[in-house]
PDB file of C-alpha atoms and ligand atoms in Angstrom:
ATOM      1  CA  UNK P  39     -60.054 -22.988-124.229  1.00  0.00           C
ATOM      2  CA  UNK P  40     -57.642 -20.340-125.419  1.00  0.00           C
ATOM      3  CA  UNK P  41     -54.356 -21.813-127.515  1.00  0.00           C
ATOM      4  CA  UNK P  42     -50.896 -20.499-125.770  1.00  0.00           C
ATOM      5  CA  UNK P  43     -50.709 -19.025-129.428  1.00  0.00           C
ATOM      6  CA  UNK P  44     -53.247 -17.016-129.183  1.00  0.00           C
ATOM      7  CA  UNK P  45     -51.642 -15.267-125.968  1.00  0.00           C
ATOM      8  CA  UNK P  46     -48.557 -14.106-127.788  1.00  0.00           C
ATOM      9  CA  UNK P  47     -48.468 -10.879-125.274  1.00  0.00           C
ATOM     10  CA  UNK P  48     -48.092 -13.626-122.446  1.00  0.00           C
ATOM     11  CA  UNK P  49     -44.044 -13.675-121.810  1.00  0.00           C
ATOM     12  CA  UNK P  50     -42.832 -17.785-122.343  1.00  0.00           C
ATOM     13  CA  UNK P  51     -42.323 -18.290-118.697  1.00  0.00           C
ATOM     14  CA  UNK P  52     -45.455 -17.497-117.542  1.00  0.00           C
ATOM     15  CA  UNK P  53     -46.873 -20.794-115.965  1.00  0.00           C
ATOM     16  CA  UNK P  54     -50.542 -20.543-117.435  1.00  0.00           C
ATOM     17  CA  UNK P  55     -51.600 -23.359-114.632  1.00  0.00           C
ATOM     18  CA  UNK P  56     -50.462 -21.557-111.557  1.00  0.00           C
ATOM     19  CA  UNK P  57     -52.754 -19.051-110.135  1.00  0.00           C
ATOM     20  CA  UNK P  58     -50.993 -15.652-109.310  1.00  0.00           C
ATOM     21  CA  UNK P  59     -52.184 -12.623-107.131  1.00  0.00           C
ATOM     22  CA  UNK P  60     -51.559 -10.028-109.609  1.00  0.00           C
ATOM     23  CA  UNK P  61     -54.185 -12.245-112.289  1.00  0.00           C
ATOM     24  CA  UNK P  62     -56.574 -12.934-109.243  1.00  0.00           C
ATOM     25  CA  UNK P  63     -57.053  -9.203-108.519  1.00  0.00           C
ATOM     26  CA  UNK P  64     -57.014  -8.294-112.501  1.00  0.00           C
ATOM     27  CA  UNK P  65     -60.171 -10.641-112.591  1.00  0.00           C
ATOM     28  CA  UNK P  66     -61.674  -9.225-109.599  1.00  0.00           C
ATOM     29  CA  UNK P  67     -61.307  -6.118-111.084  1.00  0.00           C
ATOM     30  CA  UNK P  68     -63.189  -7.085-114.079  1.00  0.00           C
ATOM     31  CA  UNK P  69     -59.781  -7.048-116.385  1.00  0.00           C
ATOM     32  CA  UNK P  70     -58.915  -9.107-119.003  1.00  0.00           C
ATOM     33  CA  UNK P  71     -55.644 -10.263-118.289  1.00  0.00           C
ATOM     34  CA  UNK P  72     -56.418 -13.362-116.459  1.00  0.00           C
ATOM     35  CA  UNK P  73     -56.606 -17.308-117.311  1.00  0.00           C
ATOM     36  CA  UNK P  74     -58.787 -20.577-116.110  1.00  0.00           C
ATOM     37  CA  UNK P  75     -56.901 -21.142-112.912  1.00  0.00           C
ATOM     38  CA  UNK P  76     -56.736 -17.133-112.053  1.00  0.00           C
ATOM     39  CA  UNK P  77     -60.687 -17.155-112.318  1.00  0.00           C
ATOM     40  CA  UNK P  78     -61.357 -20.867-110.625  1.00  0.00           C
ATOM     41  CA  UNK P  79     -58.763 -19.460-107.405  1.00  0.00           C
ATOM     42  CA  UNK P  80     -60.831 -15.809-107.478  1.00  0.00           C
ATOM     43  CA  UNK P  81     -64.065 -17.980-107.279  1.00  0.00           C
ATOM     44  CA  UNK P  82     -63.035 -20.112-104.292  1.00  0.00           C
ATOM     45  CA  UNK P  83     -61.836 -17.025-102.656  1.00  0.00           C
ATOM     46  CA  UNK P  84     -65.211 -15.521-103.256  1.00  0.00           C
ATOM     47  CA  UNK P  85     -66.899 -18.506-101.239  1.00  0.00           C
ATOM     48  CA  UNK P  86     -65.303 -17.946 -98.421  1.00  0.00           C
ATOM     49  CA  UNK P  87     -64.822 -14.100 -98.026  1.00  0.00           C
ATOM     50  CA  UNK P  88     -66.366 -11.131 -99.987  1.00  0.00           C
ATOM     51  CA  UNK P  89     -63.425 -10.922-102.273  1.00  0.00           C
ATOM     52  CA  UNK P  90     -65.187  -8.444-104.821  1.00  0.00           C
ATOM     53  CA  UNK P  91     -65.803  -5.803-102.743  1.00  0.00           C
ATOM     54  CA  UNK P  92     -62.145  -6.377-100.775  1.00  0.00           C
ATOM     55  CA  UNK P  93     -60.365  -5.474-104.192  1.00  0.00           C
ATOM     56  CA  UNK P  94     -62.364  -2.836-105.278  1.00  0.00           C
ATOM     57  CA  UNK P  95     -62.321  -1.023-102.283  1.00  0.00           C
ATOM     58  CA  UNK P  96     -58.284  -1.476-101.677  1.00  0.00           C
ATOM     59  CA  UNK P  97     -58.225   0.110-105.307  1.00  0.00           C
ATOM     60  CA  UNK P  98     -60.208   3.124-104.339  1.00  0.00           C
ATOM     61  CA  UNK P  99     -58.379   3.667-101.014  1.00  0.00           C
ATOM     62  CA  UNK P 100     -55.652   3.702-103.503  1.00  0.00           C
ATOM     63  CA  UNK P 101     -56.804   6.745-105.559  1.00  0.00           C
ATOM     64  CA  UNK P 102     -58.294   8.318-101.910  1.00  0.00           C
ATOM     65  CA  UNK P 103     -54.253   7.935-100.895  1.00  0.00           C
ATOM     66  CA  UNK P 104     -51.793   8.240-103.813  1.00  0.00           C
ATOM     67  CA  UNK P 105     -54.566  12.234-104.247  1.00  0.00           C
ATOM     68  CA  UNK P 106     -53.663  12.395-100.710  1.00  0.00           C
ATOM     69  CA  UNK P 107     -50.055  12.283-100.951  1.00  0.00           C
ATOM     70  CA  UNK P 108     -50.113  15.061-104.370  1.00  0.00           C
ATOM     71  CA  UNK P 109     -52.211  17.245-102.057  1.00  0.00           C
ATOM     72  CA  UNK P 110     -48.963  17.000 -99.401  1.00  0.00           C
ATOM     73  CA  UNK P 111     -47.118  18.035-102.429  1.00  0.00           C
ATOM     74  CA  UNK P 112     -45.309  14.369-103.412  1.00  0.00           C
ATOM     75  CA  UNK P 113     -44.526  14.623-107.470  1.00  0.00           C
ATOM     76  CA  UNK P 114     -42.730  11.317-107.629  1.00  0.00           C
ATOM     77  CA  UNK P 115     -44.012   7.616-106.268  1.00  0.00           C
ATOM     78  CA  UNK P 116     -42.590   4.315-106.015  1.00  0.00           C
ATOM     79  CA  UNK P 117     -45.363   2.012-106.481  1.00  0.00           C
ATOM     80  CA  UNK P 118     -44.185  -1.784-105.181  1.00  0.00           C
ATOM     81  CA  UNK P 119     -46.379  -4.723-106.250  1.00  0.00           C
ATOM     82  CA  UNK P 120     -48.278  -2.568-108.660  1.00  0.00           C
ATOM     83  CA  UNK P 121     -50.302  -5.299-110.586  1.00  0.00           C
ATOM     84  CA  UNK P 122     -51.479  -5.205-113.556  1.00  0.00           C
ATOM     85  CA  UNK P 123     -52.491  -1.880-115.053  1.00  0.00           C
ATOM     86  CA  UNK P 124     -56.048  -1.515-114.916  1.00  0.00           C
ATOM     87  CA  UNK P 125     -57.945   2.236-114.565  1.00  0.00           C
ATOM     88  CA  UNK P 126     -57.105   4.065-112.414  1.00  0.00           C
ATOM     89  CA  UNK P 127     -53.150   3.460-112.180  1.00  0.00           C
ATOM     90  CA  UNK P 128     -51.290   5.325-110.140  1.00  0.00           C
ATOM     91  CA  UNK P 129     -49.918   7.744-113.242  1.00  0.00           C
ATOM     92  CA  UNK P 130     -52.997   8.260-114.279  1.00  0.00           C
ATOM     93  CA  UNK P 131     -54.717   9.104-111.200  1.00  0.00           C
ATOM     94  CA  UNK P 132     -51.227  11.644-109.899  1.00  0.00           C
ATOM     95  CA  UNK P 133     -50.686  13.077-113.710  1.00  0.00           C
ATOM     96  CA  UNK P 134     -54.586  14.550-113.578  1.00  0.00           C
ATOM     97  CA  UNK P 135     -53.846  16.703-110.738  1.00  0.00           C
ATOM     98  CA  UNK P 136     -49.342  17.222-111.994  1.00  0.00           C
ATOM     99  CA  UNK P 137     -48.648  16.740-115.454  1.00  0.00           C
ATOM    100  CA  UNK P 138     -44.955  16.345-114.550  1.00  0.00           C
ATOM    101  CA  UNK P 139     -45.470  14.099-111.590  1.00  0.00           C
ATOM    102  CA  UNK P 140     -43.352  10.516-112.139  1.00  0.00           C
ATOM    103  CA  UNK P 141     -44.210   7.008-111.257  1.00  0.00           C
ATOM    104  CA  UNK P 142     -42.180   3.841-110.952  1.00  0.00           C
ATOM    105  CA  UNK P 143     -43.667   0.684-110.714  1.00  0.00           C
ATOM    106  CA  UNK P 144     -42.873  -2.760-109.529  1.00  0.00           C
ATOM    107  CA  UNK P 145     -43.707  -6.209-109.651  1.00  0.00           C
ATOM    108  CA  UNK P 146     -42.649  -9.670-109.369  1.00  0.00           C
ATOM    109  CA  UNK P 147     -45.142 -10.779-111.839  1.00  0.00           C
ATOM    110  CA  UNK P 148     -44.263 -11.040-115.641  1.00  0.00           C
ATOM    111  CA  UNK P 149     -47.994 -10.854-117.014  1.00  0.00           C
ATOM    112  CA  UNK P 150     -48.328  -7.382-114.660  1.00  0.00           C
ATOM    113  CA  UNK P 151     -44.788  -5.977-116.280  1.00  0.00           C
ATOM    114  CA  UNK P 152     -45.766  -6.964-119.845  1.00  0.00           C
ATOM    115  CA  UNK P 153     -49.027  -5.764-119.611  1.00  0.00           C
ATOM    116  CA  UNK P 154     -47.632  -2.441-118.431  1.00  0.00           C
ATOM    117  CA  UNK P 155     -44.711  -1.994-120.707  1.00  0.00           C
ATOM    118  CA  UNK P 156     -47.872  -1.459-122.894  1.00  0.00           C
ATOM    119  CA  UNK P 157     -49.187   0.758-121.633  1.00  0.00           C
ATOM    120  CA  UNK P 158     -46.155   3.355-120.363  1.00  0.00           C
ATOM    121  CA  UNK P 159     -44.421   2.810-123.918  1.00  0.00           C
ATOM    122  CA  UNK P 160     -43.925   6.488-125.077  1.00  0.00           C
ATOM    123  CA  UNK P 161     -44.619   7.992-121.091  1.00  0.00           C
ATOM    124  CA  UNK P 162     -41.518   9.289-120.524  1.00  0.00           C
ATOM    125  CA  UNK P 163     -42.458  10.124-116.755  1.00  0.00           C
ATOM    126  CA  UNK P 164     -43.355   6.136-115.913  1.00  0.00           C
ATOM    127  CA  UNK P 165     -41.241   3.542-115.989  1.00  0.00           C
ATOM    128  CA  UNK P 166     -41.835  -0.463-114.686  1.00  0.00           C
ATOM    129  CA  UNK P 167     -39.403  -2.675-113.630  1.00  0.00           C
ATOM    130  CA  UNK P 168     -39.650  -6.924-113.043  1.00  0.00           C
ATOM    131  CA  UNK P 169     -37.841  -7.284-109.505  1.00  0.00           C
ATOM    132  CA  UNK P 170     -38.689  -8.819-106.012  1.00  0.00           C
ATOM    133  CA  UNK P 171     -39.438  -5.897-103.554  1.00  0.00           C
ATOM    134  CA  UNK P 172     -37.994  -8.409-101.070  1.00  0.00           C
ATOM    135  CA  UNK P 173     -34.598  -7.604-102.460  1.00  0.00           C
ATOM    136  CA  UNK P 174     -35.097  -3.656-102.031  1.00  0.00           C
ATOM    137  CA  UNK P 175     -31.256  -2.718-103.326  1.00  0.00           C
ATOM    138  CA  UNK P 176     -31.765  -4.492-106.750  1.00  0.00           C
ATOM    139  CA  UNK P 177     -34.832  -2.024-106.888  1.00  0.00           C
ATOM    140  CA  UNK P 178     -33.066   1.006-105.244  1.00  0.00           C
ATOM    141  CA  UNK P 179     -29.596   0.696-106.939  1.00  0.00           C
ATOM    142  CA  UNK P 180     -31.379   0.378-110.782  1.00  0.00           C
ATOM    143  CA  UNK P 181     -30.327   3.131-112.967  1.00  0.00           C
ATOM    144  CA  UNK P 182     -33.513   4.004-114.038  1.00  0.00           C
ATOM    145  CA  UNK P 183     -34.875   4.403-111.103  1.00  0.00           C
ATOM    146  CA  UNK P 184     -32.619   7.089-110.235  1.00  0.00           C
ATOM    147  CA  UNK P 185     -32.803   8.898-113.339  1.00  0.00           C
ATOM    148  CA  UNK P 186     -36.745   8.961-112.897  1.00  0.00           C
ATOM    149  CA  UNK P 187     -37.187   9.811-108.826  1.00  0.00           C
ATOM    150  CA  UNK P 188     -35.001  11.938-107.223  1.00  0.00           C
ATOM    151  CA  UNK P 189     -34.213  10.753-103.744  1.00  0.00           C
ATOM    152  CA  UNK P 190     -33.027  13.944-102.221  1.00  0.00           C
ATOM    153  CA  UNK P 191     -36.444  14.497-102.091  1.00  0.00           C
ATOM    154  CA  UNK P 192     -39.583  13.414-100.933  1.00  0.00           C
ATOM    155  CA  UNK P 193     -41.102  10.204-102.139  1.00  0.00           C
ATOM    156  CA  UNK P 194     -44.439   8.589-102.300  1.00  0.00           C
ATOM    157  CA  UNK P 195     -43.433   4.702-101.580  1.00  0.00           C
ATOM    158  CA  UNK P 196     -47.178   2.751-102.186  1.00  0.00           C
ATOM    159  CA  UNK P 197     -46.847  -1.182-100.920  1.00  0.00           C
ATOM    160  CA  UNK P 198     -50.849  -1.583-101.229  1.00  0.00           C
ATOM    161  CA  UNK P 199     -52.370  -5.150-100.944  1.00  0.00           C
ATOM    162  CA  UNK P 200     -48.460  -6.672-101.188  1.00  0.00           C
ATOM    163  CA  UNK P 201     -47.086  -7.014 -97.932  1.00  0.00           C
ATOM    164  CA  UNK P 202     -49.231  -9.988 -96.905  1.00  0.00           C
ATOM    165  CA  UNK P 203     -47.339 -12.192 -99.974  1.00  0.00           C
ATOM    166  CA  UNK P 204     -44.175 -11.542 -97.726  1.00  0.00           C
ATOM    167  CA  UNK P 205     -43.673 -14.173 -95.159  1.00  0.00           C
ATOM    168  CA  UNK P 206     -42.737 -13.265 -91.724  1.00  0.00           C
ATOM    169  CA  UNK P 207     -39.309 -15.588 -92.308  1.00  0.00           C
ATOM    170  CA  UNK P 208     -38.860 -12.448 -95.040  1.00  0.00           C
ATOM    171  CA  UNK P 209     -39.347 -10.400 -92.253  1.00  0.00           C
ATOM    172  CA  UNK P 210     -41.507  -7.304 -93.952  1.00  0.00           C
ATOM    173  CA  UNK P 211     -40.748  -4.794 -91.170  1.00  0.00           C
ATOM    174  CA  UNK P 212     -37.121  -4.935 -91.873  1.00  0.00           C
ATOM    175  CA  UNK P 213     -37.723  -5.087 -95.641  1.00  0.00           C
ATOM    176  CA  UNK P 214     -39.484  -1.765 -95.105  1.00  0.00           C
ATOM    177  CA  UNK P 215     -37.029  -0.213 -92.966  1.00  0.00           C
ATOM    178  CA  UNK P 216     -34.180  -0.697 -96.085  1.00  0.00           C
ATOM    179  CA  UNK P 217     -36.863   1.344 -97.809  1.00  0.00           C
ATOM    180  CA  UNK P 218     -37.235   4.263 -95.252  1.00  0.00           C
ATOM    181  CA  UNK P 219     -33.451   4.730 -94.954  1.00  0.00           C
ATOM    182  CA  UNK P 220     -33.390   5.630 -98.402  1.00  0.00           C
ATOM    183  CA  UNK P 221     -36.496   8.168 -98.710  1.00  0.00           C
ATOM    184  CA  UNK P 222     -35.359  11.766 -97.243  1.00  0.00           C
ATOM    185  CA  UNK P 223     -37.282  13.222 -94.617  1.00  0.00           C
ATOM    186  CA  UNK P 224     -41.133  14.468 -95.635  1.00  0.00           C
ATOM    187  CA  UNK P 225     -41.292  11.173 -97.983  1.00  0.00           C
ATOM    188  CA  UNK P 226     -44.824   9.198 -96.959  1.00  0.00           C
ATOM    189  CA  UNK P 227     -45.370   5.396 -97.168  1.00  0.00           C
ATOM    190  CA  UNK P 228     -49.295   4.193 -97.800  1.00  0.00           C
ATOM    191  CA  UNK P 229     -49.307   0.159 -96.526  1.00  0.00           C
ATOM    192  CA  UNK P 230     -52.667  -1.891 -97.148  1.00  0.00           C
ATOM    193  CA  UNK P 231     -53.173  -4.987 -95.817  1.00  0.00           C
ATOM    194  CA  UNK P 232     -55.118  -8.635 -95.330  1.00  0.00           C
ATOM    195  CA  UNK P 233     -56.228  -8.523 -91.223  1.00  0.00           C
ATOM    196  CA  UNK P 234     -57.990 -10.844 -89.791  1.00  0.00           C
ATOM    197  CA  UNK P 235     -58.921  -9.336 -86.950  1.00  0.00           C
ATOM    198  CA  UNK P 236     -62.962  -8.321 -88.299  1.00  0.00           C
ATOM    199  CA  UNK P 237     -63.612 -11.857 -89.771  1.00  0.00           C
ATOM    200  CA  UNK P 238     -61.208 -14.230 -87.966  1.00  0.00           C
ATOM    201  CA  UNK P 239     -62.682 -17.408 -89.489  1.00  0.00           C
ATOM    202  CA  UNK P 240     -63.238 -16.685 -93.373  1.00  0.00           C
ATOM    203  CA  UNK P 241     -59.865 -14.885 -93.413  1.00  0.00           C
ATOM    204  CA  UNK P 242     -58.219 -18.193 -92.159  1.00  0.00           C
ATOM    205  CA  UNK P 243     -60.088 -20.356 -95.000  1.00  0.00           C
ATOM    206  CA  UNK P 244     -58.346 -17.403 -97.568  1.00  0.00           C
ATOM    207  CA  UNK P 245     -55.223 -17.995 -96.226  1.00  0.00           C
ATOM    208  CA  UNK P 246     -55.823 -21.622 -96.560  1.00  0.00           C
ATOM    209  CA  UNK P 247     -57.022 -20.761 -99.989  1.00  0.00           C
ATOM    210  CA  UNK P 248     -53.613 -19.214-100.801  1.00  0.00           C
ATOM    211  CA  UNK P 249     -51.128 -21.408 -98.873  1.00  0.00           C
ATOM    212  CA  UNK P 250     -52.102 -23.992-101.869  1.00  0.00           C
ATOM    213  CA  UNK P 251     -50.496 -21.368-104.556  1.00  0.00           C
ATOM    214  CA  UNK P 252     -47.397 -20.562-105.349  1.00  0.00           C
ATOM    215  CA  UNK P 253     -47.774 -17.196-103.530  1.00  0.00           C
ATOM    216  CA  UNK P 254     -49.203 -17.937 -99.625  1.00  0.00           C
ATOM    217  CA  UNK P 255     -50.551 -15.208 -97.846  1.00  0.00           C
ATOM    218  CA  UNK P 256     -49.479 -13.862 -94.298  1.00  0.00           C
ATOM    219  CA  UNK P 257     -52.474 -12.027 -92.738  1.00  0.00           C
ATOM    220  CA  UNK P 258     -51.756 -10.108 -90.142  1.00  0.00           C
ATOM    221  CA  UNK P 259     -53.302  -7.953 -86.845  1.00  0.00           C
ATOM    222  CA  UNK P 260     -53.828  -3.972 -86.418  1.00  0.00           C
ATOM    223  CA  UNK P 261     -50.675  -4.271 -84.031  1.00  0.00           C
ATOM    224  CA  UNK P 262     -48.358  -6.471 -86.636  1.00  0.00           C
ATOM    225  CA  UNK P 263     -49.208  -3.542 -89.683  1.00  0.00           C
ATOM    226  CA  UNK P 264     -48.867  -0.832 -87.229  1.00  0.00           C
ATOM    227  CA  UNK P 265     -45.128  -1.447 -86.375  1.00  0.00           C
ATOM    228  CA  UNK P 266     -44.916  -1.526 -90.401  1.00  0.00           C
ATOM    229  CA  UNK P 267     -45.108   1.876 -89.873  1.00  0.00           C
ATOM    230  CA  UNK P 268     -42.261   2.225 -87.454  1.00  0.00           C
ATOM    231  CA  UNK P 269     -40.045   5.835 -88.067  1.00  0.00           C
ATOM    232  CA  UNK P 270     -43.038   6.957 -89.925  1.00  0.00           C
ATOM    233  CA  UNK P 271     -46.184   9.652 -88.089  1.00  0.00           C
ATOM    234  CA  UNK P 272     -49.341   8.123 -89.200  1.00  0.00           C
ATOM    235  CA  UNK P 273     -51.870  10.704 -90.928  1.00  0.00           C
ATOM    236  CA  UNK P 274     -55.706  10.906 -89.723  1.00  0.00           C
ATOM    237  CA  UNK P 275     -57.310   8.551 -89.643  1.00  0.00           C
ATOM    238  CA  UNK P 276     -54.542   6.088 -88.332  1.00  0.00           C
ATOM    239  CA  UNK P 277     -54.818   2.474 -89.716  1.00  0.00           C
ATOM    240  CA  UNK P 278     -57.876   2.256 -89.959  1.00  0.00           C
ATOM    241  CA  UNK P 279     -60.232  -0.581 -92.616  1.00  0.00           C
ATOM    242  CA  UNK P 280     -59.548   0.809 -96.269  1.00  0.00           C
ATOM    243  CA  UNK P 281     -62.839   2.072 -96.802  1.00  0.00           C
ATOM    244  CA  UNK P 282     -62.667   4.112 -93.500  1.00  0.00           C
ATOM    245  CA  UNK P 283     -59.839   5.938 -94.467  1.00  0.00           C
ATOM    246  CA  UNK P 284     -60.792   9.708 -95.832  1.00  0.00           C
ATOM    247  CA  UNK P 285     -63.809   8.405 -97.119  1.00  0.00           C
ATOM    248  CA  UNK P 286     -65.273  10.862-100.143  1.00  0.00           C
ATOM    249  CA  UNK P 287     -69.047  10.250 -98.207  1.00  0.00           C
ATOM    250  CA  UNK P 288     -69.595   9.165 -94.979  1.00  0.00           C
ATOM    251  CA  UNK P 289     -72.121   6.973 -96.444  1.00  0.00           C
ATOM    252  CA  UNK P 290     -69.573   5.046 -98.583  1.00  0.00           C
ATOM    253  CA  UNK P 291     -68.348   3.399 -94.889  1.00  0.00           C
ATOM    254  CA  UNK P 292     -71.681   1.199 -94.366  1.00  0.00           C
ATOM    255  CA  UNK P 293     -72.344  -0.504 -91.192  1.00  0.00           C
ATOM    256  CA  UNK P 294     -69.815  -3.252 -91.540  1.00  0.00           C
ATOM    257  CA  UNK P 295     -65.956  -1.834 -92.417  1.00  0.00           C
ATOM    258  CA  UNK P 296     -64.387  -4.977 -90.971  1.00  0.00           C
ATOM    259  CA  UNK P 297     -65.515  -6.746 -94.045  1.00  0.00           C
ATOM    260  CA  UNK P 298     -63.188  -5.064 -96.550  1.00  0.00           C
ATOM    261  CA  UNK P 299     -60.657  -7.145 -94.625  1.00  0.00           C
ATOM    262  CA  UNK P 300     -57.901  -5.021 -95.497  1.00  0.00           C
ATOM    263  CA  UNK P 301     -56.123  -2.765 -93.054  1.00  0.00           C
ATOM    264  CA  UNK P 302     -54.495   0.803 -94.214  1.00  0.00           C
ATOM    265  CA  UNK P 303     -52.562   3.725 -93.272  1.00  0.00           C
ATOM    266  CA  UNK P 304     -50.158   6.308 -94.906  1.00  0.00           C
ATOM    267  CA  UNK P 305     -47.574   7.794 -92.581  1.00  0.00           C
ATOM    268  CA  UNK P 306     -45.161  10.484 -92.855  1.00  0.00           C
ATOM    269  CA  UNK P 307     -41.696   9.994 -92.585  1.00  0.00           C
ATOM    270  CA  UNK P 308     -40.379  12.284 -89.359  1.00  0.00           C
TER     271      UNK P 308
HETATM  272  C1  SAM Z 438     -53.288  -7.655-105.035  1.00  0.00           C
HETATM  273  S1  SAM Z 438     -52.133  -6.982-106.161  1.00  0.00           S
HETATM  274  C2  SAM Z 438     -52.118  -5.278-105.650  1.00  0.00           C
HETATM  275  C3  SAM Z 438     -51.949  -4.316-106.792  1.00  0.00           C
HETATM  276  C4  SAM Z 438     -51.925  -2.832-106.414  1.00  0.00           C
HETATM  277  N1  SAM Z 438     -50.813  -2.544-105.520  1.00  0.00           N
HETATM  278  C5  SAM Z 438     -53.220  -2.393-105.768  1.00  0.00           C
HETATM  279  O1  SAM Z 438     -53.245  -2.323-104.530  1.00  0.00           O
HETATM  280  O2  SAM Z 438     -54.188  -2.105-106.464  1.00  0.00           O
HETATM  281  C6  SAM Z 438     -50.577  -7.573-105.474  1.00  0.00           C
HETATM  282  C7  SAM Z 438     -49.414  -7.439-106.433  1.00  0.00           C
HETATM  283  O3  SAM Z 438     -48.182  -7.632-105.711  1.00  0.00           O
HETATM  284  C8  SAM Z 438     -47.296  -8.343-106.548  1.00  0.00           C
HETATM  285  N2  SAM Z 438     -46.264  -8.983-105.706  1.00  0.00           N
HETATM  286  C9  SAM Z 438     -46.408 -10.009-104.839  1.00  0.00           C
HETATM  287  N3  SAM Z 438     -45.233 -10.290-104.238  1.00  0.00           N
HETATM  288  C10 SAM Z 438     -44.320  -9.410-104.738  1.00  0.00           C
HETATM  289  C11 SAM Z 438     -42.930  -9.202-104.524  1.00  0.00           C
HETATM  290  N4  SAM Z 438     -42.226  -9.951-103.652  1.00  0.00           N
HETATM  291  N5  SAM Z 438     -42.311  -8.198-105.198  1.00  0.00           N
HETATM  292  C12 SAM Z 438     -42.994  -7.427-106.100  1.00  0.00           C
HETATM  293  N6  SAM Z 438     -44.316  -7.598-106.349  1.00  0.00           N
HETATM  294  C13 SAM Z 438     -44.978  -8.562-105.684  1.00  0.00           C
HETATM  295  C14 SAM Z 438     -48.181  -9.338-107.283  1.00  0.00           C
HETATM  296  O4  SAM Z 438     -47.569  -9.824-108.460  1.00  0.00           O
HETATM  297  C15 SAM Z 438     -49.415  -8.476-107.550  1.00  0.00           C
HETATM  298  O5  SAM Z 438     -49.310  -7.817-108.786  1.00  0.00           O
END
């Protein structure tokens, strides 16, 4: 067992017996920034639904989107629930095609901002900040955010495999819509998303799973997601299973998309 002293890059009032989302997915990433009740909840998720490949292919529908949005020309992104930095961050993946491109990131989770203070000390194009994208103004209104990302013009806003930890009673349409008003015209938002329309039954044990934890999960249908994307044009493909969006190989789609279990789309604000 490792001592609490030995994690002296772990902020104080991180609760080393409660599970969280953002350790979960570092594990099922293969990162190192997890503890014994991250890896025992990531196990019992993996008995009920193919949690592995769910992760890792909502991270590469995040490369396949946030390349996407550079090719459209976006050189600044908000990244909301961002995790914990593992390869293939979002600054990393925009700053090999734009040197000068900027990313802000966002999380709820103290381990995930910590961990990524780390690694964006001396970047002085990336910034991350500890708030609640429930509460988009204390995000919008920070004074760093609007020295990094210009809001006059268009914005990359990512909300990838974080909307289901926002409860209906939070009402995530209208949390989005605070965030459209702000983004000019010919900003883009990329959504991904727990569905359980392709696997009705296992998805219901995960949400079982995570209505134990501190964070529940919401998961929601191709219709509910969809209006997610209301004053925004969806690009090709639509919503559509992560790893049937833009593909790099038709190949990499298999015969069975509905098990990556997540939903996503990027849209175009009109
Ligand atoms: C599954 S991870 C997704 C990470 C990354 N967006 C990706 O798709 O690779 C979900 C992240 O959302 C964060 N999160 C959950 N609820 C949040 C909230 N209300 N505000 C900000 N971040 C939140 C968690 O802490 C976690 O880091």
């Amino acid at each position: 067992m490792v001592s609490r002293q030995e994690l002296s890059w772990v902020p104080k009032e991180v609760d080393l017996d409660l599970p969280s989302s953002a350790r979960v997915y570092d594990y099922l990433l293969g990162g190192g920034h997890n503890f014994e009740h991250d890896r025992v909840m990531a196990e019992s998720l993996a008995a009920v639904v193919p949690i592995r490949i769910m992760a890792q292919l909502n991270r590469s529908f995040l490369r396949r989107a946030v390349l996407a949005l550079c090719d459209q020309g976006i050189d600044q992104f908000l990244d909301l629930g961002s995790g914990i930095p593992t390869v293939g961050n979002v600054h990393e993946v925009v700053q090999q095609v734009n040197p000068d491109a900027r990313v802000a990131y966002v999380d709820i989770d103290p381990v995930a901002v910590a961990h990524a203070e780390l690694i964006l000390a001396g970047d002085p194009r990336s910034i991350v900040l500890h708030a609640d994208l429930r509460a988009p103004h204390t995000i919008l209104d920070r004074p760093e955010l609007r020295e990094l990302l210009d809001f006059t013009r268009p914005v990359g806003l990512l909300m990838l495999g974080v909307l289901q930890y926002v409860s209906d009673e939070a009402d995530p349409w209208e949390v989005i819509a605070t965030y459209r008003k702000a983004l000019s015209a010919g900003s883009f938002l990329a959504v991904s998303h727990f569905t359980p329309d392709g696997m009705p039954e296992e998805m219901a044990k995960l949400e079982a799973i995570f209505a134990k934890t501190a964070e529940p999960a919401t998961t929601r249908s191709h219709t509910q997601i969809e209006r997610m994307f209301a004053g925004f044009e969806l690009l090709d493909p639509g919503l559509v299973y992560t790893v049937q969006w833009r593909p790099e190989s038709p190949d990499d789609v298999g015969d069975h998309p509905e098990r990556s279990n997540l939903l996503a789309g990027v849209g175009r604000k009109t």
